[in-house]
Coordinates of C-alpha atoms in Angstrom, one line a residue:
M25 CA 12.7 -6.9 2.5
K26 CA 10.0 -4.3 2.7
R27 CA 10.4 -1.1 1.0
S28 CA 9.7 2.5 2.3
V29 CA 9.8 5.9 1.1
G30 CA 11.3 8.6 3.1
V31 CA 12.1 12.4 3.3
S32 CA 15.2 14.5 4.1
L33 CA 15.6 17.3 6.8
Y34 CA 18.2 19.9 7.2
P35 CA 17.6 21.5 10.7
D36 CA 20.5 23.9 10.5
H37 CA 19.0 25.4 7.2
S38 CA 15.4 25.3 8.0
D39 CA 12.6 26.3 10.5
Q40 CA 11.5 23.8 13.0
E41 CA 7.8 24.6 12.7
K42 CA 8.0 24.0 8.9
D43 CA 9.9 20.9 9.5
C44 CA 7.2 19.4 11.7
A45 CA 4.4 20.4 9.3
Y46 CA 6.3 18.6 6.5
L47 CA 6.6 15.6 8.5
E48 CA 3.0 15.7 9.4
L49 CA 2.3 15.9 5.7
A50 CA 4.8 13.1 4.8
H51 CA 3.2 10.9 7.5
K52 CA -0.1 11.4 5.9
Y53 CA 1.0 9.9 2.6
G54 CA 2.7 7.0 4.1
F55 CA 6.3 8.0 4.4
T56 CA 8.3 6.3 7.1
R57 CA 12.1 7.2 6.9
I58 CA 13.9 10.4 7.6
F59 CA 17.4 11.3 6.5
M60 CA 18.5 14.1 8.8
S61 CA 21.6 15.8 8.2
M62 CA 24.0 16.9 11.0
L63 CA 27.0 17.8 8.7
E64 CA 26.3 21.6 8.9
V65 CA 25.8 21.9 12.8
T66 CA 27.2 25.3 13.8
K67 CA 25.6 26.1 17.3
E68 CA 27.0 25.0 20.5
P69 CA 26.5 21.4 21.7
K70 CA 23.5 22.3 24.2
A71 CA 21.4 24.0 21.7
V72 CA 22.1 21.4 19.0
K73 CA 20.9 18.6 21.2
Q74 CA 17.7 20.2 22.3
K75 CA 16.8 21.2 18.5
F76 CA 17.6 17.7 17.3
Q77 CA 16.0 16.0 20.2
T78 CA 12.8 17.9 19.8
L79 CA 12.5 17.2 16.1
I80 CA 13.4 13.5 16.4
T81 CA 10.9 13.0 19.2
F82 CA 8.1 14.5 17.2
A83 CA 9.1 12.5 14.2
T84 CA 9.1 9.2 16.4
S85 CA 5.8 10.0 17.5
L86 CA 4.4 9.8 13.8
G87 CA 6.2 6.5 13.4
F88 CA 9.3 7.8 11.5
E89 CA 12.7 5.9 11.7
T90 CA 15.4 8.7 11.8
I91 CA 18.9 8.1 10.6
L92 CA 21.5 11.0 11.3
D93 CA 24.1 11.8 8.8
V94 CA 27.4 12.4 10.8
S95 CA 31.0 12.9 10.2
P96 CA 34.2 12.9 12.3
A97 CA 34.0 16.7 12.5
I98 CA 30.8 16.7 14.0
F99 CA 31.9 14.2 16.7
E100 CA 34.8 16.5 17.5
Q101 CA 32.5 19.8 17.5
L102 CA 29.9 18.1 19.8
G103 CA 32.7 16.6 22.1
I104 CA 31.5 13.0 21.6
S105 CA 33.3 9.8 20.7
Y106 CA 32.6 6.9 18.2
D107 CA 33.2 4.7 21.3
D108 CA 30.1 6.0 22.9
L109 CA 27.2 6.4 20.9
S110 CA 24.9 7.4 23.9
Y111 CA 24.5 10.8 22.6
F112 CA 22.5 9.7 19.4
D113 CA 20.3 7.5 21.7
E114 CA 19.4 10.4 23.8
L115 CA 18.6 12.3 20.7
G116 CA 16.0 9.6 19.9
A117 CA 17.6 8.6 16.6
D118 CA 17.4 5.1 15.1
G119 CA 20.7 5.1 13.7
I120 CA 23.8 7.1 12.3
R121 CA 25.0 7.3 8.8
L122 CA 29.0 7.3 8.5
D123 CA 29.7 9.9 5.7
L124 CA 33.2 8.7 6.0
G125 CA 34.6 5.3 6.9
F126 CA 37.1 3.5 9.0
D127 CA 39.1 0.4 8.8
G128 CA 36.3 -2.0 8.8
R129 CA 37.0 -3.5 12.2
K130 CA 35.6 -0.2 13.7
E131 CA 32.3 -0.2 11.5
A132 CA 31.8 -3.9 12.6
L133 CA 32.2 -3.0 16.4
L134 CA 29.9 -0.1 16.0
T135 CA 27.2 -2.4 15.0
Y136 CA 27.0 -4.2 18.5
N137 CA 26.6 -0.9 20.2
P138 CA 24.2 -1.1 23.3
Y139 CA 21.5 1.1 21.9
D140 CA 20.8 -1.0 18.8
L141 CA 21.5 2.0 16.7
A142 CA 21.8 1.2 13.1
I143 CA 25.0 1.7 11.4
E144 CA 24.3 3.0 7.9
L145 CA 27.3 2.9 5.4
N146 CA 27.9 5.0 2.3
M147 CA 27.2 2.9 -0.7
S148 CA 28.6 5.1 -3.6
N149 CA 32.1 3.5 -3.7
D150 CA 32.6 0.4 -5.8
V151 CA 35.4 -1.0 -3.5
A152 CA 35.4 -4.0 -1.0
Y153 CA 34.6 -1.7 1.9
L154 CA 31.5 -3.8 2.9
E155 CA 33.1 -7.1 2.4
N156 CA 35.8 -5.9 4.9
I157 CA 33.3 -4.9 7.5
L158 CA 31.6 -8.3 7.1
S159 CA 34.9 -10.2 7.6
H160 CA 35.1 -8.7 11.0
Q161 CA 31.7 -10.3 11.9
A162 CA 29.4 -7.3 11.8
N163 CA 26.1 -7.3 13.4
T164 CA 24.3 -7.4 9.9
P165 CA 20.6 -6.7 11.1
F166 CA 22.0 -3.3 12.3
L167 CA 24.0 -2.7 9.2
Y168 CA 22.5 -0.4 6.4
G169 CA 23.6 0.9 3.2
C170 CA 22.7 4.4 1.8
H171 CA 24.0 6.1 -1.6
N172 CA 25.1 9.6 -1.7
F173 CA 23.2 12.5 -3.2
Y174 CA 25.0 15.0 -5.6
P175 CA 23.9 18.7 -5.3
Q176 CA 25.9 19.9 -8.4
S177 CA 24.5 19.2 -11.8
G178 CA 26.5 16.7 -13.8
T179 CA 27.9 15.0 -10.8
G180 CA 25.6 12.2 -9.8
L181 CA 26.2 8.6 -10.5
P182 CA 26.1 6.9 -14.0
Y183 CA 23.8 4.0 -13.9
D184 CA 26.2 1.2 -14.5
F185 CA 28.4 2.4 -11.6
F186 CA 25.4 2.8 -9.3
K187 CA 24.2 -0.8 -10.1
S188 CA 27.8 -2.2 -9.4
C189 CA 27.9 -0.4 -6.0
S190 CA 24.4 -1.6 -5.1
Q191 CA 25.0 -5.0 -5.9
R192 CA 27.7 -5.3 -3.5
F193 CA 25.3 -4.7 -0.7
K194 CA 22.2 -6.5 -2.1
Q195 CA 23.9 -9.8 -2.7
H196 CA 24.6 -9.7 1.3
G197 CA 21.0 -9.0 2.1
I198 CA 21.8 -5.5 3.5
R199 CA 19.2 -2.9 3.5
T200 CA 19.7 -0.3 0.9
A201 CA 18.7 3.3 0.3
A202 CA 19.1 6.0 -2.5
F203 CA 18.0 9.5 -3.2
V204 CA 15.6 11.1 -5.7
T205 CA 15.2 14.8 -6.0
S206 CA 12.1 17.0 -5.6
Q207 CA 11.7 19.4 -8.5
V208 CA 10.5 22.1 -6.3
G209 CA 12.6 21.6 -3.1
K210 CA 15.3 24.3 -2.4
I211 CA 16.9 23.2 0.8
G212 CA 19.9 20.8 1.1
P213 CA 23.1 20.7 3.0
W214 CA 25.2 23.2 0.8
D215 CA 24.8 26.5 -0.9
I216 CA 24.7 24.6 -4.3
N217 CA 21.6 22.8 -4.9
D218 CA 20.8 21.8 -8.4
G219 CA 18.6 19.1 -7.1
L220 CA 19.7 16.2 -4.8
P221 CA 19.5 12.8 -6.8
T222 CA 21.9 9.7 -6.4
L223 CA 21.6 9.1 -10.3
E224 CA 22.5 11.9 -12.7
M225 CA 19.7 10.5 -15.0
H226 CA 17.2 11.3 -12.4
R227 CA 18.0 15.0 -11.9
H228 CA 15.1 16.4 -14.0
L229 CA 12.8 13.6 -13.7
P230 CA 9.5 13.6 -11.5
V231 CA 10.0 12.0 -8.2
E232 CA 7.7 9.2 -9.2
T233 CA 9.4 8.2 -12.3
A234 CA 12.9 8.1 -10.5
A235 CA 11.5 6.0 -7.7
K236 CA 9.9 3.7 -9.8
H237 CA 13.2 3.3 -11.6
L238 CA 15.0 2.6 -8.4
F239 CA 12.6 0.0 -7.2
A240 CA 12.6 -1.6 -10.6
T241 CA 16.2 -2.4 -10.4
N242 CA 15.5 -4.6 -7.2
L243 CA 18.8 -3.1 -5.8
I244 CA 17.1 -0.4 -3.5
D245 CA 14.8 -0.9 -0.6
D246 CA 14.3 2.7 0.6
V247 CA 13.8 5.8 -1.7
I248 CA 14.3 9.0 -0.1
I249 CA 13.5 12.6 -1.3
G250 CA 17.0 14.3 -0.9
N251 CA 15.9 18.0 -0.8
A252 CA 13.4 19.7 1.3
Y253 CA 10.5 20.6 1.0
A254 CA 8.8 18.4 -1.7
S255 CA 5.4 19.7 -2.7
E256 CA 2.2 18.0 -1.6
D257 CA 1.5 16.5 -4.9
E258 CA 5.1 14.9 -5.1
L259 CA 4.5 13.4 -1.6
R260 CA 1.1 12.1 -2.5
I261 CA 2.3 10.7 -5.8
L262 CA 5.4 9.2 -4.5
G263 CA 3.5 7.7 -1.4
R264 CA 1.0 5.7 -3.4
I265 CA 3.2 4.1 -6.0
N266 CA 3.7 0.4 -6.0
R267 CA 7.0 -0.3 -4.6
Y268 CA 7.1 -4.1 -5.6
Q269 CA 6.0 -4.1 -9.2
T270 CA 6.1 -1.6 -12.1
V271 CA 2.9 0.3 -12.5
F272 CA 3.1 2.3 -16.0
N273 CA 1.0 5.4 -16.5
V274 CA -0.9 5.0 -19.7
E275 CA -2.5 7.5 -22.1
F276 CA -5.3 5.9 -24.0
L277 CA -6.2 6.7 -27.6
P278 CA -10.0 8.1 -28.2
Q279 CA -11.1 4.9 -30.0
T280 CA -10.0 2.5 -27.2
N281 CA -13.1 0.4 -26.3
E282 CA -14.2 -0.7 -22.8
I283 CA -13.1 -4.3 -23.1
E284 CA -9.6 -3.0 -24.0
R285 CA -9.7 -0.6 -21.2
Q286 CA -10.6 -3.4 -18.7
I287 CA -7.8 -5.5 -20.1
V288 CA -5.3 -2.9 -19.5
L289 CA -6.4 -1.4 -16.2
N290 CA -8.3 -4.2 -14.3
E291 CA -5.8 -7.2 -14.7
Q292 CA -2.5 -8.4 -13.2
H293 CA -0.1 -8.6 -16.1
V294 CA 2.8 -11.1 -16.2
R295 CA 5.3 -11.2 -19.1
R296 CA 5.9 -14.7 -20.6
G297 CA 8.9 -16.5 -19.4
D298 CA 9.8 -17.5 -23.1
I299 CA 10.4 -13.7 -24.2
T300 CA 10.7 -12.0 -27.4
N301 CA 12.7 -8.8 -28.4
Q302 CA 9.7 -7.3 -30.1
V303 CA 7.2 -6.9 -27.5
I304 CA 6.3 -7.7 -23.9
R305 CA 3.4 -10.3 -24.1
S306 CA 0.7 -10.7 -21.4
T307 CA -0.9 -13.7 -22.7
E308 CA -3.3 -14.9 -19.8
V309 CA -5.6 -12.1 -20.4
R310 CA -6.5 -13.4 -23.8
K311 CA -8.0 -16.5 -22.0
K312 CA -10.2 -14.5 -19.8
Y313 CA -11.6 -12.4 -22.7
H314 CA -11.6 -14.8 -25.6
S315 CA -15.1 -14.5 -26.2
E316 CA -15.2 -10.8 -26.2
T317 CA -15.1 -9.3 -29.8
N318 CA -12.8 -6.7 -30.6
V319 CA -13.3 -4.6 -33.7
P320 CA -10.1 -3.5 -35.5
H321 CA -9.2 0.2 -35.1
D322 CA -5.8 2.2 -35.0
N323 CA -4.1 -0.8 -36.5
D324 CA -2.8 0.4 -39.9
Q325 CA 0.2 2.4 -38.4
E326 CA 3.7 1.6 -37.4
F327 CA 3.8 0.9 -33.6
Q328 CA 6.4 2.5 -31.5
I329 CA 8.5 1.7 -28.5
G330 CA 6.2 2.1 -25.3
D331 CA 2.8 1.6 -27.3
I332 CA 0.3 -0.8 -25.9
V333 CA -1.4 -3.0 -28.4
I334 CA -4.1 -5.6 -28.1
G335 CA -5.0 -8.3 -30.6
N336 CA -8.2 -7.6 -32.6
N337 CA -10.7 -10.0 -34.2
L338 CA -8.2 -10.8 -37.0
F339 CA -5.9 -12.3 -34.7
G340 CA -7.5 -15.7 -34.2
K341 CA -6.4 -17.3 -30.9
Y342 CA -4.2 -14.2 -30.0
K343 CA -7.5 -12.1 -30.0
N344 CA -7.3 -9.7 -26.8
E345 CA -3.7 -10.5 -26.0
L346 CA -1.9 -7.3 -24.5
Q347 CA 1.4 -6.5 -25.8
L348 CA 3.9 -3.7 -24.7
V349 CA 6.1 -2.6 -27.8
L350 CA 9.8 -2.9 -27.7
E351 CA 10.6 -2.5 -31.3
P352 CA 8.8 -0.7 -34.1
H353 CA 6.7 -2.8 -36.3
R354 CA 3.4 -3.2 -38.0
D355 CA 0.5 -5.7 -37.7
I356 CA -2.9 -4.9 -38.7
R357 CA -4.3 -7.8 -36.4
K358 CA -3.3 -5.5 -33.4
N359 CA -5.0 -2.3 -32.1
K360 CA -3.0 0.5 -30.7
I361 CA -4.9 1.5 -27.5
G362 CA -2.5 3.9 -26.2
S363 CA 1.1 4.6 -24.9
I364 CA 3.0 4.5 -21.6
I365 CA 4.1 8.1 -20.9
S366 CA 7.4 8.9 -22.5
Q367 CA 9.6 9.2 -19.4
E368 CA 8.7 5.8 -18.2
K369 CA 10.3 4.0 -21.1
L370 CA 13.3 3.7 -19.0
L371 CA 11.4 1.1 -17.2
L372 CA 11.0 -1.3 -20.0
P373 CA 14.3 -3.1 -19.7
F374 CA 13.2 -4.1 -16.1
I375 CA 10.2 -6.1 -17.2
Q376 CA 12.0 -9.5 -17.2
P377 CA 10.7 -13.0 -17.8
W378 CA 7.8 -13.5 -15.5
S379 CA 7.9 -10.0 -14.3
K380 CA 4.6 -8.8 -12.9
F381 CA 3.5 -5.4 -14.0
K382 CA 0.3 -2.9 -14.2
F383 CA -1.1 0.0 -15.7
I384 CA -3.0 3.0 -14.3
E385 CA -4.5 6.0 -16.5
K386 CA -2.6 9.0 -16.6

């Protein structure tokens, strides 16, 4: 399934002109999805419709897919029914996210709405909710899943729970989404906004690192910035990340030579299938560079987790093999050429047998 990045908008807490400028900037950097909240709607129905219709029409002109976050209270306030979703079609929305669920039969029926609106489910509950809906023969191409975000510090999901919830959806081939948080955005749905991530461990991480982590799990298809407005730097960095393989940021040591830089930056790395606990081995590169000399340097220290080492002239047939350190050790036959940045060490467990990975210079 193709992967995407998205942004969030809160039209009842923001200025429409600023929202449109934000969408133009996000579009520039390759964002294609919008989470748009209707949970805080306070104005009368006609004004609500006009505001959301104008914003969604503009978003659609830029190629965005817009999912509206709704609840039963909003349906009552606007005088509409779950049995007739024409209101959301008139707004131009591509789907609705059910903040609260029903009995399974209802959700399944909603996926057959005549407007081809996607019905997005709350993924942040580790119960057989999805299985119940699927047992009622839901129209699965129009069934999505999306985790919650958590504005209060300390209340985000722990990773193991997130994993269990997400696996329920991925094993059925359902499109999935989760949130990361901008470190500068101040706008969210409520008056408390300590960031808006799905995972608590992501609350103070850069959007790039958090997004890489979500994609690396192979459980999330769409990564959405939960709060508004992210900075242009955050949009640019998140928009350019590789969504299909982990690309580590590396900081080089001064003595790193040009051959070593080429090995690190210019090659597709693949972890050997017969893995070891000590290092992640990228062995094909040594074949390509077998005739290139590599003088020992920075080789008399204990290598630490996250260090990148390359075999030197002392290493025989293993000369110019690249290794990413998983356990501290010493070996003078290896040159330390740099390290991945510290916050990306959480990505190391996701480099499995035969995983593909790359590096870029920080």
